[in-house]
mmCIF file of C-alpha atoms in Angstrom:
data_model
loop_
_atom_site.group_PDB
_atom_site.id
_atom_site.type_symbol
_atom_site.label_atom_id
_atom_site.label_comp_id
_atom_site.label_asym_id
_atom_site.label_seq_id
_atom_site.Cartn_x
_atom_site.Cartn_y
_atom_site.Cartn_z
ATOM 1 C CA MET A 108 87.344 66.229 124.690
ATOM 2 C CA ASN A 109 87.754 63.545 122.048
ATOM 3 C CA ASN A 110 90.419 64.378 119.490
ATOM 4 C CA SER A 111 90.513 62.817 116.038
ATOM 5 C CA PHE A 112 94.266 62.239 115.752
ATOM 6 C CA SER A 113 96.109 60.194 113.112
ATOM 7 C CA LEU A 114 99.514 59.830 111.476
ATOM 8 C CA LEU A 115 99.842 58.791 107.839
ATOM 9 C CA PHE A 116 103.144 57.964 106.106
ATOM 10 C CA TYR A 117 102.991 58.004 102.320
ATOM 11 C CA ILE A 118 104.977 58.544 99.116
ATOM 12 C CA LYS A 119 104.369 60.431 95.869
ATOM 13 C CA LYS A 120 105.018 57.914 93.117
ATOM 14 C CA CYS A 121 104.844 60.552 90.387
ATOM 15 C CA LYS A 122 107.819 62.358 91.911
ATOM 16 C CA ALA A 123 110.165 59.384 92.076
ATOM 17 C CA ASP A 124 113.755 60.042 91.027
ATOM 18 C CA ASN A 125 115.697 58.352 88.225
ATOM 19 C CA ASN A 126 116.527 55.439 90.529
ATOM 20 C CA GLY A 127 112.866 54.741 91.176
ATOM 21 C CA LYS A 128 112.989 56.105 94.724
ATOM 22 C CA ALA A 129 110.411 58.490 96.197
ATOM 23 C CA ASN A 130 110.472 60.703 99.294
ATOM 24 C CA ILE A 131 108.480 59.520 102.321
ATOM 25 C CA TYR A 132 106.117 62.081 103.818
ATOM 26 C CA LEU A 133 104.172 62.247 107.066
ATOM 27 C CA ARG A 134 100.693 63.741 107.312
ATOM 28 C CA ILE A 135 99.498 64.672 110.801
ATOM 29 C CA THR A 136 95.729 65.065 111.082
ATOM 30 C CA LEU A 137 94.104 66.447 114.217
ATOM 31 C CA ASN A 138 90.428 67.385 114.352
ATOM 32 C CA GLY A 139 90.316 67.773 110.594
ATOM 33 C CA GLN A 140 93.409 70.005 110.406
ATOM 34 C CA ARG A 141 96.420 68.715 108.475
ATOM 35 C CA ALA A 142 100.133 69.389 108.617
ATOM 36 C CA GLU A 143 102.717 67.650 106.449
ATOM 37 C CA LEU A 144 106.467 67.180 106.400
ATOM 38 C CA SER A 145 109.126 65.131 104.683
ATOM 39 C CA ILE A 146 110.849 62.594 106.958
ATOM 40 C CA ARG A 147 113.991 62.928 104.786
ATOM 41 C CA ARG A 148 114.079 59.301 103.751
ATOM 42 C CA LYS A 149 113.556 57.664 100.352
ATOM 43 C CA VAL A 150 112.237 54.246 99.392
ATOM 44 C CA LEU A 151 111.896 52.303 96.153
ATOM 45 C CA VAL A 152 108.338 52.790 94.901
ATOM 46 C CA ASP A 153 107.750 49.025 94.558
ATOM 47 C CA LYS A 154 109.039 48.497 98.125
ATOM 48 C CA TRP A 155 106.419 50.734 99.715
ATOM 49 C CA ASN A 156 103.309 49.236 101.310
ATOM 50 C CA SER A 157 100.682 51.985 101.168
ATOM 51 C CA ASP A 158 98.183 49.936 103.200
ATOM 52 C CA MET A 159 100.597 49.422 106.087
ATOM 53 C CA ASN A 160 102.313 52.842 105.798
ATOM 54 C CA MET A 161 105.728 51.220 105.828
ATOM 55 C CA ALA A 162 108.421 49.650 103.670
ATOM 56 C CA ARG A 163 107.759 46.063 102.661
ATOM 57 C CA GLY A 164 110.262 43.210 102.913
ATOM 58 C CA SER A 165 112.994 42.281 105.372
ATOM 59 C CA SER A 166 116.006 43.871 103.711
ATOM 60 C CA GLU A 167 118.309 45.980 105.879
ATOM 61 C CA GLU A 168 117.131 49.134 104.068
ATOM 62 C CA SER A 169 113.439 48.374 104.689
ATOM 63 C CA LEU A 170 114.075 47.521 108.349
ATOM 64 C CA ASN A 171 115.974 50.776 108.893
ATOM 65 C CA ILE A 172 113.177 52.823 107.282
ATOM 66 C CA ASN A 173 110.522 51.119 109.403
ATOM 67 C CA ARG A 174 112.506 51.602 112.612
ATOM 68 C CA TYR A 175 112.857 55.295 111.744
ATOM 69 C CA ILE A 176 109.116 55.597 111.073
ATOM 70 C CA SER A 177 108.394 53.946 114.432
ATOM 71 C CA THR A 178 110.721 56.411 116.184
ATOM 72 C CA ILE A 179 108.936 59.385 114.585
ATOM 73 C CA LYS A 180 105.540 58.021 115.662
ATOM 74 C CA ASN A 181 106.704 57.651 119.248
ATOM 75 C CA LYS A 182 108.146 61.181 119.316
ATOM 76 C CA ILE A 183 104.975 62.791 117.981
ATOM 77 C CA TYR A 184 102.713 60.818 120.341
ATOM 78 C CA THR A 185 104.957 61.901 123.222
ATOM 79 C CA ILE A 186 104.748 65.555 122.144
ATOM 80 C CA GLU A 187 100.951 65.301 121.871
ATOM 81 C CA GLN A 188 100.707 63.851 125.392
ATOM 82 C CA GLN A 189 102.989 66.586 126.727
ATOM 83 C CA TYR A 190 100.746 69.285 125.242
ATOM 84 C CA VAL A 191 97.678 67.659 126.797
ATOM 85 C CA SER A 192 99.269 67.225 130.244
ATOM 86 C CA GLU A 193 100.411 70.869 130.279
ATOM 87 C CA GLY A 194 96.974 72.077 129.185
ATOM 88 C CA LYS A 195 98.346 73.708 126.021
ATOM 89 C CA PRO A 196 96.172 73.993 122.899
ATOM 90 C CA VAL A 197 97.352 71.369 120.418
ATOM 91 C CA THR A 198 97.023 71.473 116.635
ATOM 92 C CA ALA A 199 98.451 69.503 113.737
ATOM 93 C CA ILE A 200 100.727 72.434 112.922
ATOM 94 C CA SER A 201 101.979 72.806 116.495
ATOM 95 C CA LEU A 202 102.770 69.065 116.620
ATOM 96 C CA ARG A 203 104.702 69.267 113.365
ATOM 97 C CA ASP A 204 106.587 72.406 114.438
ATOM 98 C CA SER A 205 107.403 70.935 117.841
ATOM 99 C CA TYR A 206 108.762 67.780 116.213
ATOM 100 C CA LEU A 207 110.877 69.905 113.846
ATOM 101 C CA GLY A 208 112.063 72.071 116.737
ATOM 102 C CA LYS A 209 110.195 75.095 115.412
ATOM 103 C CA ASP A 210 107.522 75.377 118.086
ATOM 104 C CA SER A 211 106.558 78.943 118.908
ATOM 105 C CA ASP A 212 107.989 78.819 122.441
ATOM 106 C CA LYS A 213 111.445 78.250 120.974
ATOM 107 C CA ARG A 214 111.358 80.467 117.883
ATOM 108 C CA MET A 215 114.615 82.403 117.701
ATOM 109 C CA LEU A 216 114.728 86.019 116.575
ATOM 110 C CA LEU A 217 117.626 85.885 114.098
ATOM 111 C CA GLU A 218 116.317 82.629 112.600
ATOM 112 C CA ILE A 219 113.020 84.349 111.780
ATOM 113 C CA PHE A 220 114.950 87.361 110.431
ATOM 114 C CA GLU A 221 117.029 85.082 108.182
ATOM 115 C CA GLU A 222 113.945 83.238 106.893
ATOM 116 C CA HIS A 223 112.377 86.597 105.996
ATOM 117 C CA ASN A 224 115.538 87.850 104.262
ATOM 118 C CA LYS A 225 115.812 84.697 102.155
ATOM 119 C CA LYS A 226 112.269 85.235 100.900
ATOM 120 C CA VAL A 227 113.023 88.875 100.101
ATOM 121 C CA ASN A 228 116.186 87.869 98.207
ATOM 122 C CA LYS A 229 114.194 85.463 96.038
ATOM 123 C CA LEU A 230 111.723 88.235 95.198
ATOM 124 C CA VAL A 231 114.347 90.828 94.185
ATOM 125 C CA GLY A 232 113.449 92.096 90.754
ATOM 126 C CA SER A 233 109.748 91.344 91.136
ATOM 127 C CA ASP A 234 108.404 92.478 94.519
ATOM 128 C CA PHE A 235 111.551 94.019 96.017
ATOM 129 C CA ALA A 236 114.476 96.145 94.849
ATOM 130 C CA ALA A 237 118.033 94.953 95.475
ATOM 131 C CA GLY A 238 118.556 97.923 97.799
ATOM 132 C CA THR A 239 115.650 96.819 99.987
ATOM 133 C CA ALA A 240 117.132 93.336 100.358
ATOM 134 C CA GLU A 241 120.482 94.893 101.262
ATOM 135 C CA ARG A 242 118.885 97.071 103.959
ATOM 136 C CA TYR A 243 117.227 94.042 105.554
ATOM 137 C CA ARG A 244 120.572 92.195 105.549
ATOM 138 C CA THR A 245 122.253 95.180 107.194
ATOM 139 C CA ALA A 246 119.431 95.501 109.750
ATOM 140 C CA LYS A 247 119.814 91.816 110.673
ATOM 141 C CA LYS A 248 123.571 92.302 111.030
ATOM 142 C CA HIS A 249 123.031 95.228 113.423
ATOM 143 C CA VAL A 250 120.491 93.257 115.478
ATOM 144 C CA SER A 251 122.909 90.309 115.659
ATOM 145 C CA GLU A 252 125.781 92.504 116.836
ATOM 146 C CA TYR A 253 123.532 94.210 119.399
ATOM 147 C CA ILE A 254 122.454 90.833 120.832
ATOM 148 C CA GLN A 255 126.056 89.661 121.131
ATOM 149 C CA LYS A 256 127.154 92.897 122.816
ATOM 150 C CA GLU A 257 124.179 93.339 125.157
ATOM 151 C CA TYR A 258 123.194 89.735 125.926
ATOM 152 C CA ARG A 259 126.462 87.908 125.129
ATOM 153 C CA VAL A 260 124.676 85.166 123.143
ATOM 154 C CA LYS A 261 124.343 84.465 119.426
ATOM 155 C CA ASP A 262 120.539 84.635 119.343
ATOM 156 C CA VAL A 263 117.545 85.217 121.614
ATOM 157 C CA LEU A 264 113.992 83.900 121.773
ATOM 158 C CA VAL A 265 111.681 86.159 119.810
ATOM 159 C CA LYS A 266 109.295 86.196 122.783
ATOM 160 C CA SER A 267 112.047 87.861 124.857
ATOM 161 C CA VAL A 268 111.972 91.004 122.687
ATOM 162 C CA ASP A 269 110.313 93.782 124.682
ATOM 163 C CA HIS A 270 110.240 97.591 124.819
ATOM 164 C CA LYS A 271 113.562 97.599 126.663
ATOM 165 C CA PHE A 272 115.155 95.543 123.855
ATOM 166 C CA ILE A 273 113.884 97.985 121.207
ATOM 167 C CA SER A 274 114.996 101.097 123.116
ATOM 168 C CA GLY A 275 118.380 99.486 123.763
ATOM 169 C CA PHE A 276 118.759 98.674 120.083
ATOM 170 C CA GLU A 277 117.984 102.289 119.140
ATOM 171 C CA TYR A 278 120.582 103.539 121.652
ATOM 172 C CA TYR A 279 123.125 101.011 120.309
ATOM 173 C CA LEU A 280 122.620 102.193 116.727
ATOM 174 C CA LYS A 281 123.068 105.839 117.656
ATOM 175 C CA THR A 282 126.102 105.315 119.904
ATOM 176 C CA GLU A 283 128.042 102.199 118.891
ATOM 177 C CA ARG A 284 127.171 102.377 115.175
ATOM 178 C CA ASN A 285 127.135 106.207 115.001
ATOM 179 C CA CYS A 286 123.878 106.162 113.028
ATOM 180 C CA GLY A 287 121.965 109.407 112.638
ATOM 181 C CA HIS A 288 118.442 109.573 114.044
ATOM 182 C CA ASN A 289 116.688 108.877 110.737
ATOM 183 C CA THR A 290 119.063 106.049 109.797
ATOM 184 C CA ALA A 291 118.536 104.385 113.187
ATOM 185 C CA ILE A 292 114.745 104.666 112.856
ATOM 186 C CA LYS A 293 114.830 103.084 109.400
ATOM 187 C CA TYR A 294 116.801 100.070 110.700
ATOM 188 C CA ILE A 295 114.376 99.699 113.604
ATOM 189 C CA THR A 296 111.483 99.844 111.131
ATOM 190 C CA ASN A 297 113.086 96.951 109.209
ATOM 191 C CA PHE A 298 113.382 95.067 112.504
ATOM 192 C CA LYS A 299 109.779 95.943 113.357
ATOM 193 C CA LYS A 300 108.556 93.992 110.325
ATOM 194 C CA ILE A 301 110.176 90.816 111.696
ATOM 195 C CA ILE A 302 108.411 91.282 115.036
ATOM 196 C CA ARG A 303 105.103 91.860 113.250
ATOM 197 C CA ILE A 304 105.616 88.567 111.390
ATOM 198 C CA ALA A 305 106.162 86.793 114.717
ATOM 199 C CA PHE A 306 103.036 88.421 116.159
ATOM 200 C CA ALA A 307 100.923 87.501 113.119
ATOM 201 C CA ASN A 308 102.057 83.866 113.426
ATOM 202 C CA ASP A 309 101.258 83.743 117.170
ATOM 203 C CA TRP A 310 104.914 83.191 118.033
ATOM 204 C CA ILE A 311 104.607 86.063 120.515
ATOM 205 C CA ASP A 312 101.599 87.058 122.629
ATOM 206 C CA LYS A 313 101.840 90.831 122.210
ATOM 207 C CA ASP A 314 103.490 93.376 119.953
ATOM 208 C CA PRO A 315 106.420 95.025 121.809
ATOM 209 C CA PHE A 316 106.285 97.922 119.327
ATOM 210 C CA LEU A 317 102.801 98.905 120.522
ATOM 211 C CA HIS A 318 104.087 101.724 122.744
ATOM 212 C CA TRP A 319 107.243 102.518 120.762
ATOM 213 C CA LYS A 320 106.890 105.764 118.880
ATOM 214 C CA ALA A 321 109.472 107.425 116.686
ATOM 215 C CA LYS A 322 109.264 110.016 113.960
ATOM 216 C CA LEU A 323 111.746 110.804 111.256
ATOM 217 C CA LYS A 324 113.264 114.240 111.590
ATOM 218 C CA THR A 325 112.786 116.589 108.665
ATOM 219 C CA VAL A 326 116.108 116.979 106.891
ATOM 220 C CA ASP A 327 116.908 119.994 104.754
ATOM 221 C CA ARG A 328 118.193 118.544 101.523
ATOM 222 C CA GLU A 329 121.080 120.430 100.009
ATOM 223 C CA PHE A 330 121.137 121.332 96.337
ATOM 224 C CA LEU A 331 123.330 123.366 94.027
ATOM 225 C CA THR A 332 122.389 126.877 92.998
ATOM 226 C CA GLU A 333 122.452 127.978 89.380
ATOM 227 C CA GLU A 334 125.764 129.740 90.012
ATOM 228 C CA GLU A 335 127.314 126.588 91.523
ATOM 229 C CA ILE A 336 126.152 124.443 88.600
ATOM 230 C CA GLN A 337 127.688 126.935 86.171
ATOM 231 C CA LYS A 338 130.914 126.947 88.177
ATOM 232 C CA MET A 339 131.147 123.153 87.858
ATOM 233 C CA VAL A 340 130.317 123.165 84.147
ATOM 234 C CA GLU A 341 132.995 125.759 83.376
ATOM 235 C CA LYS A 342 135.679 124.268 85.633
ATOM 236 C CA GLU A 343 138.416 122.534 83.645
ATOM 237 C CA LEU A 344 139.553 119.362 85.375
ATOM 238 C CA HIS A 345 142.811 117.966 84.088
ATOM 239 C CA THR A 346 142.101 114.397 85.210
ATOM 240 C CA GLU A 347 139.967 112.127 83.050
ATOM 241 C CA ARG A 348 138.352 110.318 85.977
ATOM 242 C CA LEU A 349 137.286 113.595 87.621
ATOM 243 C CA ASP A 350 136.038 114.974 84.325
ATOM 244 C CA GLN A 351 133.858 111.901 83.728
ATOM 245 C CA VAL A 352 132.429 112.002 87.256
ATOM 246 C CA LYS A 353 131.663 115.708 86.846
ATOM 247 C CA ASP A 354 129.908 115.038 83.521
ATOM 248 C CA ILE A 355 127.705 112.303 84.963
ATOM 249 C CA PHE A 356 126.872 114.441 88.002
ATOM 250 C CA ILE A 357 125.863 117.359 85.746
ATOM 251 C CA PHE A 358 123.875 114.933 83.580
ATOM 252 C CA CYS A 359 121.880 113.920 86.667
ATOM 253 C CA CYS A 360 121.394 117.562 87.665
ATOM 254 C CA PHE A 361 119.524 117.980 84.351
ATOM 255 C CA THR A 362 117.648 114.646 84.380
ATOM 256 C CA GLY A 363 116.983 113.932 88.065
ATOM 257 C CA LEU A 364 118.144 110.320 87.720
ATOM 258 C CA ALA A 365 119.346 108.482 90.817
ATOM 259 C CA TYR A 366 122.672 106.610 90.793
ATOM 260 C CA ALA A 367 121.153 103.136 90.215
ATOM 261 C CA ASP A 368 119.123 104.433 87.266
ATOM 262 C CA VAL A 369 121.866 106.348 85.458
ATOM 263 C CA LYS A 370 124.224 103.379 85.900
ATOM 264 C CA LYS A 371 121.875 101.042 83.999
ATOM 265 C CA LEU A 372 120.853 103.654 81.399
ATOM 266 C CA SER A 373 121.118 102.361 77.828
ATOM 267 C CA LYS A 374 120.232 103.559 74.328
ATOM 268 C CA ASP A 375 117.016 101.564 74.586
ATOM 269 C CA ASP A 376 115.850 104.007 77.271
ATOM 270 C CA ILE A 377 116.051 106.964 74.875
ATOM 271 C CA VAL A 378 112.841 107.420 72.884
ATOM 272 C CA ILE A 379 111.132 110.113 70.849
ATOM 273 C CA GLY A 380 108.459 111.689 72.990
ATOM 274 C CA ILE A 381 105.059 113.131 72.199
ATOM 275 C CA ASP A 382 106.703 116.478 71.359
ATOM 276 C CA GLY A 383 109.085 114.954 68.808
ATOM 277 C CA ASP A 384 112.105 115.457 71.084
ATOM 278 C CA LYS A 385 114.236 112.899 72.912
ATOM 279 C CA TRP A 386 112.973 111.555 76.233
ATOM 280 C CA ILE A 387 114.355 109.144 78.821
ATOM 281 C CA LYS A 388 111.757 106.534 79.763
ATOM 282 C CA ILE A 389 112.780 104.065 82.470
ATOM 283 C CA LYS A 390 111.460 102.244 85.516
ATOM 284 C CA ARG A 391 113.104 103.418 88.734
ATOM 285 C CA THR A 392 115.223 100.734 90.378
ATOM 286 C CA LYS A 393 114.149 101.801 93.870
ATOM 287 C CA THR A 394 110.376 101.947 93.457
ATOM 288 C CA ASP A 395 109.721 100.250 90.096
ATOM 289 C CA THR A 396 107.720 103.333 89.038
ATOM 290 C CA ARG A 397 107.943 104.880 85.587
ATOM 291 C CA SER A 398 110.043 108.024 85.020
ATOM 292 C CA ASN A 399 109.465 110.027 81.855
ATOM 293 C CA ILE A 400 112.040 112.791 81.413
ATOM 294 C CA PRO A 401 112.443 115.140 78.432
ATOM 295 C CA ILE A 402 116.172 115.449 77.675
ATOM 296 C CA LEU A 403 117.416 119.016 78.121
ATOM 297 C CA PRO A 404 120.210 120.337 75.845
ATOM 298 C CA THR A 405 122.943 120.030 78.517
ATOM 299 C CA ALA A 406 122.099 116.369 79.133
ATOM 300 C CA ASP A 407 121.846 115.662 75.408
ATOM 301 C CA ALA A 408 125.301 117.140 74.808
ATOM 302 C CA LEU A 409 126.782 114.817 77.449
ATOM 303 C CA ILE A 410 125.126 111.772 75.841
ATOM 304 C CA GLU A 411 126.700 112.746 72.522
ATOM 305 C CA LYS A 412 130.091 113.258 74.185
ATOM 306 C CA TYR A 413 130.251 109.574 75.206
ATOM 307 C CA ALA A 414 128.273 108.096 72.296
ATOM 308 C CA SER A 415 131.333 106.696 70.527
ATOM 309 C CA GLN A 416 133.108 105.025 73.470
ATOM 310 C CA SER A 417 133.632 101.415 72.408
ATOM 311 C CA ASN A 418 133.384 99.888 75.887
ATOM 312 C CA LEU A 419 130.022 101.563 76.461
ATOM 313 C CA LEU A 420 128.732 100.351 73.104
ATOM 314 C CA THR A 421 129.782 96.781 73.930
ATOM 315 C CA GLU A 422 128.074 96.879 77.327
ATOM 316 C CA ASN A 423 125.012 98.752 75.982
ATOM 317 C CA ARG A 424 125.508 101.565 78.473
ATOM 318 C CA LEU A 425 125.070 105.269 77.861
ATOM 319 C CA LEU A 426 127.573 106.722 80.328
ATOM 320 C CA PRO A 427 130.801 105.543 82.066
ATOM 321 C CA VAL A 428 129.404 105.310 85.596
ATOM 322 C CA LEU A 429 131.791 104.133 88.331
ATOM 323 C CA SER A 430 130.782 102.601 91.670
ATOM 324 C CA ASN A 431 128.708 104.835 93.930
ATOM 325 C CA GLN A 432 131.503 104.878 96.507
ATOM 326 C CA LYS A 433 134.073 106.078 93.965
ATOM 327 C CA MET A 434 131.680 108.624 92.468
ATOM 328 C CA ASN A 435 131.045 110.197 95.873
ATOM 329 C CA ALA A 436 134.756 110.175 96.758
ATOM 330 C CA TYR A 437 135.666 111.956 93.513
ATOM 331 C CA LEU A 438 132.832 114.445 93.980
ATOM 332 C CA LYS A 439 134.477 115.568 97.212
ATOM 333 C CA GLU A 440 137.607 116.396 95.203
ATOM 334 C CA ILE A 441 135.560 118.211 92.581
ATOM 335 C CA ALA A 442 133.778 120.264 95.244
ATOM 336 C CA ASP A 443 137.138 121.398 96.612
ATOM 337 C CA LEU A 444 138.457 122.273 93.154
ATOM 338 C CA CYS A 445 135.279 124.210 92.329
ATOM 339 C CA GLU A 446 135.275 125.891 95.773
ATOM 340 C CA ILE A 447 131.761 124.636 96.530
ATOM 341 C CA ASN A 448 131.299 124.461 100.297
ATOM 342 C CA LYS A 449 128.639 121.765 100.329
ATOM 343 C CA ASN A 450 128.674 118.049 101.067
ATOM 344 C CA LEU A 451 128.663 117.036 97.415
ATOM 345 C CA THR A 452 127.170 113.553 96.943
ATOM 346 C CA PHE A 453 125.781 111.901 93.849
ATOM 347 C CA HIS A 454 122.204 112.061 95.162
ATOM 348 C CA LEU A 455 122.525 115.835 95.567
ATOM 349 C CA ALA A 456 122.237 116.028 91.763
ATOM 350 C CA ARG A 457 118.686 114.666 92.008
ATOM 351 C CA HIS A 458 117.801 117.334 94.584
ATOM 352 C CA THR A 459 119.320 119.978 92.300
ATOM 353 C CA PHE A 460 117.146 118.852 89.385
ATOM 354 C CA ALA A 461 114.026 119.041 91.556
ATOM 355 C CA THR A 462 114.791 122.512 92.910
ATOM 356 C CA THR A 463 117.165 124.669 90.858
ATOM 357 C CA VAL A 464 116.505 123.198 87.408
ATOM 358 C CA THR A 465 112.733 122.605 87.511
ATOM 359 C CA LEU A 466 110.671 124.052 90.382
ATOM 360 C CA THR A 467 112.646 127.318 90.527
ATOM 361 C CA ASN A 468 112.028 127.778 86.809
ATOM 362 C CA GLY A 469 108.282 127.360 87.142
ATOM 363 C CA VAL A 470 107.841 123.697 86.205
ATOM 364 C CA PRO A 471 104.631 122.510 87.961
ATOM 365 C CA ILE A 472 105.222 120.235 90.925
ATOM 366 C CA GLU A 473 103.022 117.518 89.373
ATOM 367 C CA SER A 474 105.350 117.358 86.338
ATOM 368 C CA VAL A 475 108.443 117.295 88.553
ATOM 369 C CA SER A 476 106.944 114.447 90.582
ATOM 370 C CA LYS A 477 106.295 112.425 87.422
ATOM 371 C CA MET A 478 109.829 112.976 86.113
ATOM 372 C CA LEU A 479 111.346 111.989 89.462
ATOM 373 C CA GLY A 480 109.219 108.832 89.519
ATOM 374 C CA HIS A 481 107.752 109.622 92.938
ATOM 375 C CA LYS A 482 104.811 107.464 93.969
ATOM 376 C CA SER A 483 103.306 110.283 96.021
ATOM 377 C CA LEU A 484 103.166 114.013 95.411
ATOM 378 C CA ARG A 485 103.901 114.478 99.121
ATOM 379 C CA THR A 486 107.468 113.279 98.500
ATOM 380 C CA THR A 487 107.983 115.987 95.889
ATOM 381 C CA GLN A 488 106.380 118.669 98.061
ATOM 382 C CA HIS A 489 109.395 118.517 100.357
ATOM 383 C CA TYR A 490 111.381 120.286 97.633
ATOM 384 C CA ALA A 491 108.700 122.963 97.425
ATOM 385 C CA LYS A 492 109.207 123.612 101.158
ATOM 386 C CA ILE A 493 112.897 124.151 100.504
ATOM 387 C CA LEU A 494 111.991 126.704 97.860
ATOM 388 C CA ASP A 495 109.609 128.456 100.270
ATOM 389 C CA ARG A 496 112.672 129.132 102.374
ATOM 390 C CA LYS A 497 114.444 130.553 99.349
ATOM 391 C CA VAL A 498 111.429 132.741 98.536
ATOM 392 C CA SER A 499 111.502 134.021 102.110
ATOM 393 C CA ASP A 500 115.212 134.873 101.821
ATOM 394 C CA ASP A 501 114.648 136.597 98.473
ATOM 395 C CA MET A 502 111.771 138.658 99.902
ATOM 396 C CA LYS A 503 113.902 139.712 102.869
ATOM 397 C CA ALA A 504 116.495 140.977 100.426
ATOM 398 C CA LEU A 505 113.743 142.832 98.550
ATOM 399 C CA ARG A 506 112.438 144.388 101.764
ATOM 400 C CA ASN A 507 115.930 145.604 102.610
ATOM 401 C CA LYS A 508 116.313 147.035 99.122
ATOM 402 C CA LEU A 509 112.956 148.818 99.299
ATOM 403 C CA SER A 510 113.661 150.227 102.731
ATOM 404 C CA MET A 511 116.867 151.733 101.363
ATOM 405 C CA ASN A 512 115.023 153.282 98.405
ATOM 406 C CA LYS A 513 112.568 155.650 100.102
ATOM 407 C CA ASN A 514 111.400 157.263 96.864
ATOM 408 C CA LEU A 515 110.330 153.923 95.347
ATOM 409 C CA ASN A 516 108.703 152.948 98.625
ATOM 410 C CA GLU A 517 106.660 156.209 98.635
ATOM 411 C CA VAL A 518 105.525 155.664 95.024
ATOM 412 C CA ILE A 519 104.346 152.123 95.800
ATOM 413 C CA ILE A 520 102.471 153.385 98.868
#
């Protein structure tokens, strides 16, 4: 087979720096396909011979550049001959990647993971939320630690990842990292994306996740009952920090806002709605979807309570929200003081809004979904399932009551 193979060294005069020097590039062309790279050298524009593809003159600088160009040519021709002798398919891209040490046979897992994470970081705020970028960083950290523990090396070839590697990683997360089942599956799903990238780029021959199956376990989400909310509202806390945390938690019980959204809430997010009352209109940090929430009296009273705090006015914030870690730590104290025997976390307020405040009081699930900023109604329907359980418990109590009241039972019959 006759291959059309050429190497072209060139510069881009229009991109010369202030000293009149331009980067030297190499274009590899093989059977009409091109691949380009910078050779990481610069040359004065007027010292470049575009016909000869080399620096002109006999200065030390020109001689060094030309020797370097000659070395690159020899390396790439050698790589091309090696591909041919081994019977491997050769392309312009594979020649470039082999020269740069990025050929598919040597692609390292954590290097690919890091490249992906850097791209995600650059797209935070547009295509990705900050929390998503953080999860990918944490997933990479777990994979790195697993490799060091299990294989006693800093990195492995991506082509060495197999079903055993994946199963071992899942076991590591659940044992060494003490991750719950759902948390472990989410980290593996993050890792799975990296493997899919490698598969799509032909860096691996087959997808090791093909026969790996895992389902998230359904988790019953806790929420506060009406009585527990009232107990918190009425409880007098003699510490300012606890009182503020309680206020913000109650505020979220009546708005459904997640921590990241209430933290960034400002006066600009309060508008007059179609009904003439105040509404909160924001884009959710997690999903970038719109949340439109009518402000209930309890939430409005808490906004007014903190409306005159000077530090909030300066920072254009509505409420004095602490770090998520501190909020959750203080909520544990508040739960003890209020004698609430539940694992009180900040996100539990969002569940409480969905169940006790809205669905239990007859608000249609479609409206609840819109206020929560859910992309799919299926996400909101999970709360309805929780309420089905409550309905069942209530009906059991009714059955017991009716069975005790024989006269009423006979009348109904």
